[in-house]
Short mmCIF file of C-alpha atoms in Angstrom, two decimals:
data_model
loop_
_atom_site.label_atom_id
_atom_site.label_comp_id
_atom_site.label_asym_id
_atom_site.label_seq_id
_atom_site.Cartn_x
_atom_site.Cartn_y
_atom_site.Cartn_z
CA UNK A 1 0.00 0.00 0.00
CA UNK A 2 2.88 2.40 0.75
CA UNK A 3 4.37 2.09 -2.75
CA UNK A 4 0.87 2.47 -4.14
CA UNK A 5 0.49 5.79 -2.34
CA UNK A 6 3.84 7.04 -3.67
CA UNK A 7 2.87 6.05 -7.21
CA UNK A 8 -0.54 7.67 -6.70
CA UNK A 9 1.14 10.91 -5.66
CA UNK A 10 3.29 10.89 -8.80
CA UNK A 11 0.30 10.20 -11.06
CA UNK A 12 -1.86 12.64 -9.11
CA UNK A 13 0.68 15.44 -9.48
CA UNK A 14 0.95 14.77 -13.23
CA UNK A 15 -2.83 14.61 -13.75
CA UNK A 16 -3.40 17.68 -11.58
CA UNK A 17 -0.71 19.61 -13.46
CA UNK A 18 -2.35 18.70 -16.77
CA UNK A 19 -5.76 19.72 -15.41
CA UNK A 20 -4.56 23.03 -14.00
CA UNK A 21 -2.50 23.91 -17.10
CA UNK A 22 -5.49 23.39 -19.39
CA UNK A 23 -7.78 25.30 -17.01
CA UNK A 24 -5.30 28.17 -16.72
CA UNK A 25 -4.83 28.41 -20.51
CA UNK A 26 -8.56 28.28 -21.25
CA UNK A 27 -9.69 30.57 -18.41
CA UNK A 28 -9.18 33.85 -20.32
CA UNK A 29 -11.32 32.50 -23.19
CA UNK A 30 -14.05 30.46 -21.46
CA UNK A 31 -16.25 30.48 -18.38
CA UNK A 32 -14.39 29.03 -15.38
CA UNK A 33 -16.73 26.02 -15.21
CA UNK A 34 -16.22 25.13 -18.87
CA UNK A 35 -12.44 25.62 -18.61
CA UNK A 36 -12.34 23.48 -15.47
CA UNK A 37 -14.49 20.74 -17.01
CA UNK A 38 -12.38 20.62 -20.17
CA UNK A 39 -9.21 20.27 -18.12
CA UNK A 40 -10.89 17.65 -15.95
CA UNK A 41 -11.92 15.50 -18.92
CA UNK A 42 -8.47 15.53 -20.52
CA UNK A 43 -6.69 14.85 -17.25
CA UNK A 44 -9.28 12.13 -16.52
CA UNK A 45 -8.17 10.13 -19.56
CA UNK A 46 -4.49 10.57 -18.73
CA UNK A 47 -5.20 9.68 -15.11
CA UNK A 48 -7.05 6.49 -16.03
CA UNK A 49 -4.18 5.06 -18.04
CA UNK A 50 -1.47 6.23 -15.65
CA UNK A 51 -3.43 4.92 -12.64
CA UNK A 52 -4.07 1.58 -14.31
CA UNK A 53 -0.59 0.86 -15.63
CA UNK A 54 1.59 2.64 -13.08
CA UNK A 55 -0.22 3.23 -9.79
CA UNK A 56 -2.25 0.06 -9.33
CA UNK A 57 -0.52 -2.12 -11.97
CA UNK A 58 -3.70 -3.47 -13.51
CA UNK A 59 -4.70 -3.76 -17.14
CA UNK A 60 -7.19 -1.16 -18.34
CA UNK A 61 -10.54 -2.59 -19.32
CA UNK A 62 -13.93 -1.19 -20.21
CA UNK A 63 -15.26 -2.42 -16.89
CA UNK A 64 -12.48 -0.64 -14.99
CA UNK A 65 -12.99 2.48 -17.10
CA UNK A 66 -16.68 2.53 -16.18
CA UNK A 67 -15.91 2.07 -12.48
CA UNK A 68 -13.16 4.71 -12.72
CA UNK A 69 -15.60 7.09 -14.42
CA UNK A 70 -18.20 6.35 -11.76
CA UNK A 71 -15.76 7.20 -9.00
CA UNK A 72 -14.89 10.40 -10.83
CA UNK A 73 -18.51 11.54 -11.09
CA UNK A 74 -18.59 12.05 -7.33
CA UNK A 75 -15.14 13.63 -7.41
CA UNK A 76 -16.08 15.97 -10.28
CA UNK A 77 -19.22 17.15 -8.48
CA UNK A 78 -17.20 17.74 -5.30
CA UNK A 79 -14.59 19.73 -7.24
CA UNK A 80 -17.15 21.86 -9.07
CA UNK A 81 -18.95 22.71 -5.84
CA UNK A 82 -15.66 23.61 -4.15
CA UNK A 83 -14.42 25.64 -7.14
CA UNK A 84 -17.56 27.75 -7.18
CA UNK A 85 -17.59 28.05 -3.39
CA UNK A 86 -13.99 29.28 -3.28
CA UNK A 87 -14.64 31.76 -6.10
CA UNK A 88 -17.76 32.96 -4.27
CA UNK A 89 -15.61 33.42 -1.15
CA UNK A 90 -13.36 35.77 -3.12
CA UNK A 91 -10.46 33.56 -4.18
CA UNK A 92 -9.45 34.62 -7.71
CA UNK A 93 -10.55 32.21 -10.44
CA UNK A 94 -6.98 31.47 -11.51
CA UNK A 95 -6.04 30.34 -7.96
CA UNK A 96 -9.31 28.75 -6.80
CA UNK A 97 -8.43 25.25 -8.10
CA UNK A 98 -5.49 24.97 -5.70
CA UNK A 99 -7.52 24.60 -2.48
CA UNK A 100 -9.97 22.42 -4.45
CA UNK A 101 -7.14 20.01 -5.24
CA UNK A 102 -5.99 20.00 -1.61
CA UNK A 103 -9.40 18.68 -0.56
CA UNK A 104 -10.37 16.54 -3.55
CA UNK A 105 -7.13 14.64 -4.24
CA UNK A 106 -7.16 12.53 -1.03
CA UNK A 107 -10.85 11.75 -1.57
CA UNK A 108 -10.06 10.83 -5.18
CA UNK A 109 -7.35 8.36 -4.09
CA UNK A 110 -9.85 6.34 -2.11
CA UNK A 111 -12.50 6.43 -4.84
CA UNK A 112 -10.06 5.47 -7.63
CA UNK A 113 -8.48 2.71 -5.59
CA UNK A 114 -11.88 1.19 -4.96
CA UNK A 115 -12.79 1.49 -8.64
CA UNK A 116 -9.63 -0.03 -10.08
CA UNK A 117 -8.90 -2.65 -7.43
CA UNK A 118 -12.43 -4.02 -7.04
CA UNK A 119 -12.58 -7.70 -7.87
CA UNK A 120 -15.37 -8.70 -10.20
CA UNK A 121 -16.35 -12.09 -11.52
CA UNK A 122 -14.51 -12.85 -14.74
CA UNK A 123 -11.59 -10.46 -14.21
#
């Protein structure tokens, strides 16, 4: 589990950096929610493959992708609520994702681990 956490941190930093970079680049051109969602979707795909192959060392499958996506629905909703809450509290849009990540990343680890490591019949 300890090595898994270290690998998760590496993948999480990479996926978060991808997400934030896309958000930051799109923010001047799009609404914050659209920019954030676009970054989330792209980093989601990167995160799925990095989490499968590197973090949890499992083969990607459609079943795992669906469970991974399911775990990310809850995480996405949490992040969107937090993003809008922090912006409402006065944190500038370009910095608001940072406290969102601080809260959502540990929650995401547990959700993703459950999604990718769950044993199903036939796998």
